[in-house]
Amino acid sequence: MAVYLLWFLTVIISNSCYAIEDYCSTNKLIGIGNIMGFTKEPSKSEYAILGQFKGLHCCAKGYRSIEWYKDGRPYPWHGTFSPLIIYPESANQTVYTQCVTREDSGNYTCLLRNDSVVYTHTITLRVFETLPDDPKITFISKNVSASIGMSTRLFCEAFVGFVDLPDAFSEAYWTRFGGSETFKNGPRIHQIKVFREDNQICGSYLIIDNLKQEDYGKYTCTIIKPGRLLELSAYINPKDNGIPYLKPNEVPFKKLLTAATIVVLLIVTVAILYLQFGLVVRVICKDRFGRLLENNGKINDILLLYSEKDSDLTLGVFLPTLEGKYNYKCVSRQLPRNASDWHKDLDDLCQKCYRIAAVMSPACVNDKWDCINLHLALKQLYDLDNQFCCITLEDFPTTESNIKNSVGQSFSSFVGNINVVNWERYKNDKFWLNLRLKLPPKRCEISLCKTARLSKKYIESTDGAV
């Protein structure tokens, strides 16, 4: 009796091992060449019934080594972590166990290596105590893209378990979407039905050789288990072979003309907006984001200089507007009659002001409105403040403007390096914007009176709340 039992177990184990060894050698993918890759569609999910045989496969070629991991832990797995072992006769492409346990559930990863490439694939194993009612999908092909004349195949597979009923069977087959009959094997299109692990897993390959236009479309894999039916879909689509050939000398004139028109309109729009609002925006940004140096001893924003003849315009227009309308803190001073004394007489006062604004007219240089005298006078102001602003009531002379002084500098080049704003009575807004752009940023201060009003309002609101 013991001899017969030993013989029976030997036959079962031998048949199981033969099935393991045979799995990766049949129904291989074709056309992958000599490079490293999978030779069969690798399943992503596997299922087993507690206490039964189970094998996991990673069929490949061109590799130098295969390593197995369970939940990140490399093989071998000792103790109760997992009893699955590698089957060496399959070139380490399979791990298996004759009696699967609950502890065998987990993620199994095979890692393929050669001298330059590493591939990984993970299979999730789930162990059931009893057979589930519905089929469990182990693999379904993704949508395939292929060109006419090529060969392609679709594959579906599911765990259905073993049902011990008379005339009960499980199977998988492919049909064209909308059709009711399965494909009959022919010279160009045929199916291969496959079973493994004592028919508990069934699947089907749909192989199409010499692909034709009418073969494109949707296909359905039907998996039948006694009392259950499951349908899965996959598409065979035309393959995009790249950018179509363009006719020679074909230039998209309409598109180029449209794009050029849009660009020109954008440039014109930006130019118009800049001419209309650019100066205003620049002044606002200067006052908003510009910063003044604090604690440097300067108490005034602007030192306004003028001649005796220009005092009415300066004190009656410029000074009130800068202080009253634009909130600059200004101090005014009449220029000495002799321009050579400007630096000496104004130096102390300039140290307390951020910027000099000089109202220049012929009266400032004793009516000697020529390049030489203006150059000497403006140089005095430049030495006091190299960013000073010159408000001209009359245009500078242009004759002899290129004659150089003793240090080799011409009057025209000197004027190009200073801030000059022409007084334009009839373009009042533009003048003030140009002037403010040359002046330092405004300081935002709250007056004592305003602070007192805010304090009083706060006290009254607090008393009312009490």
Coordinates of C-alpha atoms in Angstrom, one line a residue:
M1 CA 0.0 0.0 0.0
A2 CA 2.8 2.4 0.9
V3 CA 4.5 1.6 -2.4
Y4 CA 1.4 2.5 -4.4
L5 CA 1.0 5.7 -2.5
L6 CA 4.6 6.7 -3.1
W7 CA 4.2 5.8 -6.8
F8 CA 1.0 8.0 -7.0
L9 CA 2.7 11.0 -5.4
T10 CA 5.7 10.6 -7.7
V11 CA 3.4 10.6 -10.8
I12 CA 1.6 13.8 -9.6
I13 CA 4.8 15.7 -8.9
S14 CA 6.3 14.5 -12.1
N15 CA 3.3 15.7 -14.1
S16 CA 3.3 19.1 -12.3
C17 CA 7.0 19.6 -12.9
Y18 CA 6.6 18.6 -16.6
A19 CA 3.8 21.3 -16.9
I20 CA 6.1 23.9 -15.3
E21 CA 9.0 23.0 -17.6
D22 CA 6.8 23.0 -20.6
Y23 CA 5.0 26.3 -20.0
C24 CA 7.7 28.7 -21.1
S25 CA 8.7 26.6 -24.1
T26 CA 5.3 26.7 -25.9
N27 CA 3.3 29.5 -27.6
K28 CA 6.2 31.9 -27.6
L29 CA 6.1 35.4 -29.0
I30 CA 7.7 35.8 -32.4
G31 CA 9.6 38.7 -33.9
I32 CA 11.4 39.9 -30.8
G33 CA 14.8 39.1 -32.3
N34 CA 17.9 38.3 -30.2
I35 CA 17.5 41.1 -27.7
M36 CA 16.5 40.4 -24.1
G37 CA 12.7 40.4 -23.6
F38 CA 9.7 38.4 -22.5
T39 CA 8.8 35.4 -24.7
K40 CA 5.2 35.1 -23.4
E41 CA 2.6 37.6 -22.2
P42 CA 3.5 38.0 -18.5
S43 CA 0.5 37.9 -16.2
K44 CA 0.0 40.7 -13.6
S45 CA -2.3 38.8 -11.3
E46 CA -2.4 35.1 -10.2
Y47 CA -4.8 33.2 -8.0
A48 CA -4.8 29.9 -6.2
I49 CA -6.9 27.8 -3.8
L50 CA -5.4 27.1 -0.3
G51 CA -3.5 23.8 -0.3
Q52 CA -3.2 23.3 -4.1
F53 CA -0.3 23.5 -6.5
K54 CA 0.7 27.0 -7.8
G55 CA 3.4 28.2 -10.2
L56 CA 4.5 31.7 -11.2
H57 CA 6.3 32.3 -14.5
C58 CA 8.5 34.9 -16.0
C59 CA 9.3 33.6 -19.5
A60 CA 12.1 35.5 -21.2
K61 CA 15.2 35.2 -23.4
G62 CA 18.5 36.9 -23.9
Y63 CA 19.1 37.4 -20.1
R64 CA 22.2 36.6 -18.1
S65 CA 20.4 36.1 -14.8
I66 CA 17.0 36.0 -13.3
E67 CA 16.4 37.1 -9.7
W68 CA 13.2 36.6 -7.8
Y69 CA 11.8 38.9 -5.0
K70 CA 8.8 38.6 -2.8
D71 CA 7.5 41.9 -1.3
G72 CA 11.0 43.3 -1.9
R73 CA 12.9 40.4 -0.2
P74 CA 15.2 38.4 -2.4
Y75 CA 15.0 34.6 -2.9
P76 CA 15.5 32.3 -1.1
W77 CA 12.6 32.9 1.3
H78 CA 13.2 31.0 4.6
G79 CA 10.8 30.1 7.4
T80 CA 7.1 30.9 6.9
F81 CA 7.7 33.9 4.7
S82 CA 7.0 31.8 1.6
P83 CA 7.6 28.1 0.7
L84 CA 7.8 28.8 -3.1
I85 CA 11.0 27.5 -4.6
I86 CA 12.8 28.1 -8.0
Y87 CA 12.4 25.4 -10.6
P88 CA 16.0 25.2 -12.1
E89 CA 14.9 23.0 -15.1
S90 CA 13.1 26.0 -16.5
A91 CA 16.2 28.2 -16.3
N92 CA 14.9 29.9 -13.1
Q93 CA 11.9 31.3 -15.0
T94 CA 9.5 29.7 -12.6
V95 CA 8.8 29.6 -8.9
Y96 CA 6.3 27.1 -7.5
T97 CA 4.9 25.2 -4.5
Q98 CA 3.0 21.9 -4.3
C99 CA 0.8 23.3 -1.4
V100 CA 0.1 26.9 -1.4
T101 CA -0.5 28.7 1.9
R102 CA -2.0 32.0 3.1
E103 CA 1.5 33.3 3.6
D104 CA 2.3 32.9 -0.1
S105 CA 0.0 35.9 -1.0
G106 CA 2.0 38.9 -2.0
N107 CA 3.9 40.6 -4.8
Y108 CA 6.5 38.5 -6.6
T109 CA 9.0 40.4 -8.9
C110 CA 11.3 38.8 -11.4
L111 CA 14.4 40.9 -12.3
L112 CA 16.1 40.1 -15.7
R113 CA 19.7 41.3 -16.3
N114 CA 22.1 41.2 -19.1
D115 CA 25.3 43.3 -19.5
S116 CA 23.5 46.5 -20.3
V117 CA 19.7 46.2 -19.6
V118 CA 17.5 45.4 -16.5
Y119 CA 13.9 44.4 -16.8
T120 CA 11.4 43.9 -14.0
H121 CA 7.9 42.4 -13.8
T122 CA 5.7 42.0 -10.8
I123 CA 3.0 39.4 -10.3
T124 CA 0.4 39.7 -7.5
L125 CA -0.6 36.4 -6.0
R126 CA -3.8 36.1 -4.1
V127 CA -4.8 32.9 -2.2
F128 CA -8.5 31.9 -1.6
E129 CA -9.8 29.5 1.0
T130 CA -12.7 28.6 -1.3
L131 CA -13.2 28.9 -5.0
P132 CA -14.6 32.4 -5.9
D133 CA -17.8 32.6 -8.0
D134 CA -16.5 34.8 -10.8
P135 CA -13.6 34.2 -13.1
K136 CA -10.4 36.2 -12.0
I137 CA -8.6 37.8 -14.9
T138 CA -4.8 37.0 -15.1
F139 CA -4.2 38.7 -18.4
I140 CA -5.9 40.6 -21.2
S141 CA -4.0 42.1 -24.2
K142 CA -3.8 45.8 -24.5
N143 CA -4.9 47.5 -27.7
V144 CA -2.5 46.5 -30.5
S145 CA -1.3 48.7 -33.4
A146 CA -0.1 46.9 -36.5
S147 CA 0.4 47.6 -40.2
I148 CA -1.2 45.7 -43.1
G149 CA 0.7 42.6 -43.9
M150 CA 2.1 42.1 -40.4
S151 CA 1.3 39.3 -37.9
T152 CA -0.2 40.1 -34.5
R153 CA -1.9 38.2 -31.7
L154 CA -4.3 38.8 -28.8
F155 CA -4.3 36.9 -25.6
C156 CA -6.7 36.6 -22.6
E157 CA -6.6 34.3 -19.6
A158 CA -8.5 33.8 -16.3
F159 CA -8.5 31.7 -13.2
V160 CA -11.7 29.7 -13.1
G161 CA -10.9 26.9 -10.7
F162 CA -12.0 23.3 -10.8
V163 CA -15.7 22.5 -10.8
D164 CA -16.5 18.9 -10.1
L165 CA -19.8 18.6 -12.0
P166 CA -20.8 16.3 -14.8
D167 CA -20.3 17.8 -18.3
A168 CA -19.2 21.1 -16.7
F169 CA -16.2 22.8 -18.3
S170 CA -14.6 26.2 -18.6
E171 CA -13.0 27.8 -21.6
A172 CA -12.0 31.1 -23.3
Y173 CA -12.5 32.1 -26.9
W174 CA -12.3 35.1 -29.2
T175 CA -15.0 36.6 -31.4
R176 CA -15.2 39.7 -33.6
F177 CA -17.2 42.4 -31.8
G178 CA -20.8 42.1 -32.8
G179 CA -20.4 38.6 -34.0
S180 CA -21.8 35.5 -32.3
E181 CA -19.5 32.8 -33.7
T182 CA -16.0 32.1 -32.7
F183 CA -13.2 32.1 -35.2
K184 CA -12.6 28.9 -37.1
N185 CA -9.0 27.9 -37.6
G186 CA -7.8 28.7 -41.0
P187 CA -4.5 29.4 -42.9
R188 CA -4.5 33.1 -41.8
I189 CA -6.5 33.4 -38.6
H190 CA -6.6 30.8 -35.9
Q191 CA -7.1 30.4 -32.1
I192 CA -5.1 28.4 -29.6
K193 CA -6.9 27.5 -26.4
V194 CA -4.6 26.8 -23.5
F195 CA -5.0 25.4 -20.0
R196 CA -2.7 25.1 -17.0
E197 CA -2.6 24.0 -13.4
D198 CA -5.0 21.1 -13.9
N199 CA -7.3 23.2 -16.1
Q200 CA -7.9 25.8 -13.3
I201 CA -6.6 28.5 -15.6
C202 CA -7.9 28.8 -19.1
G203 CA -7.0 31.1 -21.9
S204 CA -7.0 31.7 -25.6
Y205 CA -4.6 33.2 -28.3
L206 CA -6.0 34.8 -31.3
I207 CA -3.3 34.9 -34.0
I208 CA -3.8 36.8 -37.3
D209 CA -1.2 36.5 -40.0
N210 CA -0.9 38.8 -43.0
L211 CA -3.1 41.5 -41.5
K212 CA -5.7 43.0 -43.8
Q213 CA -7.8 46.2 -43.7
E214 CA -10.9 44.3 -42.7
D215 CA -9.1 42.9 -39.6
Y216 CA -8.9 46.2 -37.9
G217 CA -11.5 46.8 -35.1
K218 CA -12.8 45.5 -31.8
Y219 CA -12.4 41.9 -30.6
T220 CA -14.1 40.2 -27.6
C221 CA -12.7 37.5 -25.4
T222 CA -15.4 35.5 -23.7
I223 CA -14.5 33.4 -20.6
I224 CA -17.0 30.8 -19.6
K225 CA -17.2 29.2 -16.2
P226 CA -20.2 27.1 -15.2
G227 CA -22.9 29.6 -14.2
R228 CA -20.7 32.6 -15.1
L229 CA -19.7 34.5 -18.2
L230 CA -17.2 37.3 -18.6
E231 CA -16.4 39.4 -21.7
L232 CA -13.2 41.4 -22.3
S233 CA -12.3 43.6 -25.2
A234 CA -9.2 44.6 -27.1
Y235 CA -8.7 46.6 -30.4
I236 CA -6.4 46.1 -33.3
N237 CA -5.7 49.5 -34.8
P238 CA -3.8 50.8 -37.8
K239 CA -0.2 51.6 -37.0
D240 CA 0.9 55.2 -37.6
N241 CA 4.0 54.9 -39.8
G242 CA 5.2 58.5 -39.2
I243 CA 4.7 61.9 -40.8
P244 CA 3.2 61.6 -44.3
Y245 CA 5.3 62.8 -47.2
L246 CA 4.7 66.4 -48.2
K247 CA 4.6 67.5 -51.7
P248 CA 7.8 69.4 -52.7
N249 CA 7.7 73.2 -52.7
E250 CA 4.4 73.1 -50.8
V251 CA 4.5 76.3 -48.6
P252 CA 1.6 77.1 -46.3
F253 CA 1.3 80.7 -47.5
K254 CA -2.1 81.3 -45.9
K255 CA -0.9 80.1 -42.5
L256 CA 2.3 82.2 -42.8
L257 CA 0.3 85.3 -43.9
T258 CA -2.2 84.8 -41.0
A259 CA 0.7 84.4 -38.5
A260 CA 2.5 87.5 -39.9
T261 CA -0.7 89.6 -39.7
I262 CA -1.3 88.6 -36.1
V263 CA 2.3 89.4 -35.2
V264 CA 2.1 92.8 -36.9
L265 CA -1.2 93.6 -35.2
L266 CA 0.3 92.7 -31.8
I267 CA 3.3 94.9 -32.4
V268 CA 1.2 97.8 -33.5
T269 CA -1.1 97.4 -30.5
V270 CA 1.7 97.2 -28.0
A271 CA 3.3 100.3 -29.7
I272 CA 0.1 102.3 -29.5
L273 CA -0.5 101.3 -25.9
Y274 CA 3.1 102.3 -25.0
L275 CA 2.8 105.7 -26.7
Q276 CA -0.5 106.3 -25.0
F277 CA 0.1 104.9 -21.5
G278 CA 3.8 103.9 -21.3
L279 CA 5.0 107.1 -19.6
V280 CA 2.2 106.9 -17.1
V281 CA 3.0 103.3 -16.2
R282 CA 6.7 104.0 -15.9
V283 CA 6.0 106.9 -13.5
I284 CA 3.6 104.7 -11.4
C285 CA 6.1 101.9 -11.2
K286 CA 8.9 104.2 -10.3
D287 CA 6.9 105.7 -7.4
R288 CA 5.5 102.3 -6.4
F289 CA 8.6 100.2 -6.5
G290 CA 11.4 102.7 -6.2
R291 CA 13.2 103.0 -2.9
L292 CA 14.9 105.9 -1.2
L293 CA 17.9 105.5 1.1
E294 CA 17.0 106.2 4.6
N295 CA 19.0 107.7 7.5
N296 CA 21.4 109.4 5.2
G297 CA 20.9 112.9 6.5
K298 CA 18.7 114.1 3.6
I299 CA 15.5 115.8 4.7
N300 CA 14.2 117.2 1.4
D301 CA 13.2 115.5 -1.8
I302 CA 14.0 118.3 -4.3
L303 CA 16.2 121.3 -4.3
L304 CA 14.6 123.7 -6.8
L305 CA 17.1 126.2 -8.3
Y306 CA 16.1 129.2 -10.4
S307 CA 17.2 132.7 -11.6
E308 CA 15.7 135.9 -10.4
K309 CA 14.0 136.4 -13.7
D310 CA 12.4 133.0 -13.5
S311 CA 11.2 133.3 -9.9
D312 CA 7.5 133.9 -10.8
L313 CA 7.3 130.7 -12.9
T314 CA 9.3 128.7 -10.4
L315 CA 7.6 129.8 -7.2
G316 CA 4.2 130.2 -8.8
V317 CA 4.0 127.1 -10.9
F318 CA 6.7 124.5 -10.3
L319 CA 7.0 124.7 -6.5
P320 CA 3.3 124.6 -5.7
T321 CA 2.6 121.8 -8.1
L322 CA 5.4 119.6 -6.9
E323 CA 4.4 120.1 -3.2
G324 CA 0.7 120.4 -3.5
K325 CA -0.2 118.0 -6.3
Y326 CA 2.6 115.4 -6.2
N327 CA 3.5 115.6 -2.5
Y328 CA 7.2 116.2 -2.9
K329 CA 9.0 117.9 0.0
C330 CA 10.8 120.8 -1.7
V331 CA 13.2 123.6 -0.8
S332 CA 13.9 126.5 -3.3
R333 CA 17.0 128.6 -3.7
Q334 CA 17.9 131.4 -6.2
L335 CA 21.0 130.7 -8.2
P336 CA 24.0 133.0 -7.7
R337 CA 24.7 135.4 -10.6
N338 CA 28.1 133.9 -11.2
A339 CA 27.9 130.3 -12.3
S340 CA 31.4 129.6 -11.0
D341 CA 30.1 130.1 -7.4
W342 CA 27.2 127.6 -7.7
H343 CA 29.1 124.6 -6.3
K344 CA 30.6 126.5 -3.4
D345 CA 27.3 128.3 -2.4
L346 CA 25.0 125.3 -2.8
D347 CA 27.1 122.4 -1.6
D348 CA 25.8 122.4 2.0
L349 CA 22.2 122.6 1.0
C350 CA 22.6 119.9 -1.6
Q351 CA 23.7 117.4 1.0
K352 CA 20.2 117.6 2.6
C353 CA 18.3 117.0 -0.7
Y354 CA 17.8 113.8 -2.8
R355 CA 17.7 115.6 -6.1
I356 CA 18.5 118.9 -7.7
A357 CA 16.0 120.4 -10.2
A358 CA 17.4 123.5 -11.9
V359 CA 15.2 125.8 -14.0
M360 CA 17.5 126.9 -16.8
S361 CA 17.0 129.9 -19.0
P362 CA 19.4 132.5 -20.6
A363 CA 19.0 134.6 -17.3
C364 CA 20.8 131.9 -15.4
V365 CA 24.0 132.5 -17.4
N366 CA 23.6 136.3 -17.8
D367 CA 22.0 135.9 -21.2
K368 CA 25.1 134.1 -22.5
W369 CA 23.1 131.2 -24.0
D370 CA 26.0 129.5 -25.8
C371 CA 27.6 126.0 -25.5
I372 CA 30.7 127.1 -23.6
N373 CA 28.9 129.0 -20.8
L374 CA 26.1 126.4 -20.5
H375 CA 28.7 123.6 -20.3
L376 CA 30.5 125.4 -17.5
A377 CA 27.2 126.1 -15.6
L378 CA 25.7 122.7 -16.0
K379 CA 29.0 121.1 -15.0
Q380 CA 28.8 122.9 -11.6
L381 CA 25.4 121.3 -11.0
Y382 CA 26.6 117.9 -12.2
D383 CA 29.4 118.0 -9.7
L384 CA 26.8 118.6 -7.0
D385 CA 24.4 115.9 -8.1
N386 CA 25.2 113.7 -11.1
Q387 CA 21.5 112.8 -11.5
F388 CA 20.2 116.4 -11.4
C389 CA 17.3 117.4 -13.5
C390 CA 17.5 120.3 -15.9
I391 CA 14.2 122.1 -16.7
T392 CA 14.9 124.1 -19.8
L393 CA 12.7 127.1 -20.7
E394 CA 14.5 127.5 -24.1
D395 CA 16.1 125.0 -26.4
F396 CA 19.9 124.5 -26.0
P397 CA 22.0 125.9 -28.8
T398 CA 23.2 123.4 -31.5
T399 CA 25.9 125.5 -33.1
E400 CA 29.4 124.6 -31.9
S401 CA 27.9 121.8 -29.8
N402 CA 30.5 119.4 -30.9
I403 CA 33.5 121.6 -29.9
K404 CA 35.3 119.8 -27.1
N405 CA 36.4 121.4 -23.9
S406 CA 39.8 121.1 -22.2
V407 CA 39.1 117.5 -21.0
G408 CA 37.9 116.4 -24.5
Q409 CA 34.2 116.4 -23.8
S410 CA 31.7 118.1 -26.2
F411 CA 28.6 119.9 -25.0
S412 CA 26.3 117.6 -27.0
S413 CA 27.8 114.5 -25.4
F414 CA 27.5 116.1 -21.9
V415 CA 23.9 117.0 -22.4
G416 CA 23.2 113.4 -23.5
N417 CA 24.4 112.2 -20.1
I418 CA 22.1 114.4 -17.9
N419 CA 18.4 114.5 -17.3
V420 CA 16.8 117.3 -19.5
V421 CA 13.1 118.1 -19.6
N422 CA 11.8 120.9 -21.8
W423 CA 9.1 123.1 -20.4
E424 CA 6.0 122.8 -22.6
R425 CA 3.2 125.0 -21.4
Y426 CA 0.7 123.6 -23.9
K427 CA 1.6 120.0 -23.2
N428 CA 1.3 120.3 -19.4
D429 CA 0.5 116.6 -18.6
K430 CA 3.4 115.2 -20.7
F431 CA 5.8 117.7 -19.1
W432 CA 4.9 116.7 -15.6
L433 CA 5.1 113.0 -16.4
N434 CA 8.6 113.5 -17.9
L435 CA 9.7 115.5 -14.9
R436 CA 8.4 113.1 -12.3
L437 CA 10.1 110.2 -14.1
K438 CA 13.5 112.0 -13.5
L439 CA 12.7 112.8 -9.9
P440 CA 13.3 110.4 -6.9
P441 CA 10.4 108.1 -5.8
K442 CA 7.8 109.7 -3.6
R443 CA 8.0 109.0 0.2
C444 CA 4.8 107.7 1.6
E445 CA 4.3 109.4 5.0
I446 CA 1.3 110.0 7.2
S447 CA 1.0 113.4 8.6
L448 CA 0.6 114.1 12.3
C449 CA -2.9 115.5 11.8
K450 CA -4.0 112.3 10.0
T451 CA -2.4 110.1 12.6
A452 CA -4.3 112.1 15.3
R453 CA -7.6 111.7 13.5
L454 CA -7.0 107.9 13.2
S455 CA -6.2 107.7 16.9
K456 CA -9.2 109.6 17.9
K457 CA -11.5 107.5 15.7
Y458 CA -10.0 104.3 17.2
I459 CA -10.5 105.6 20.8
E460 CA -14.2 106.5 20.0
S461 CA -14.9 103.1 18.5
T462 CA -13.3 101.4 21.5
D463 CA -15.4 103.5 23.9
G464 CA -18.5 102.6 22.0
A465 CA -17.7 98.9 22.2
V466 CA -17.3 99.2 25.9

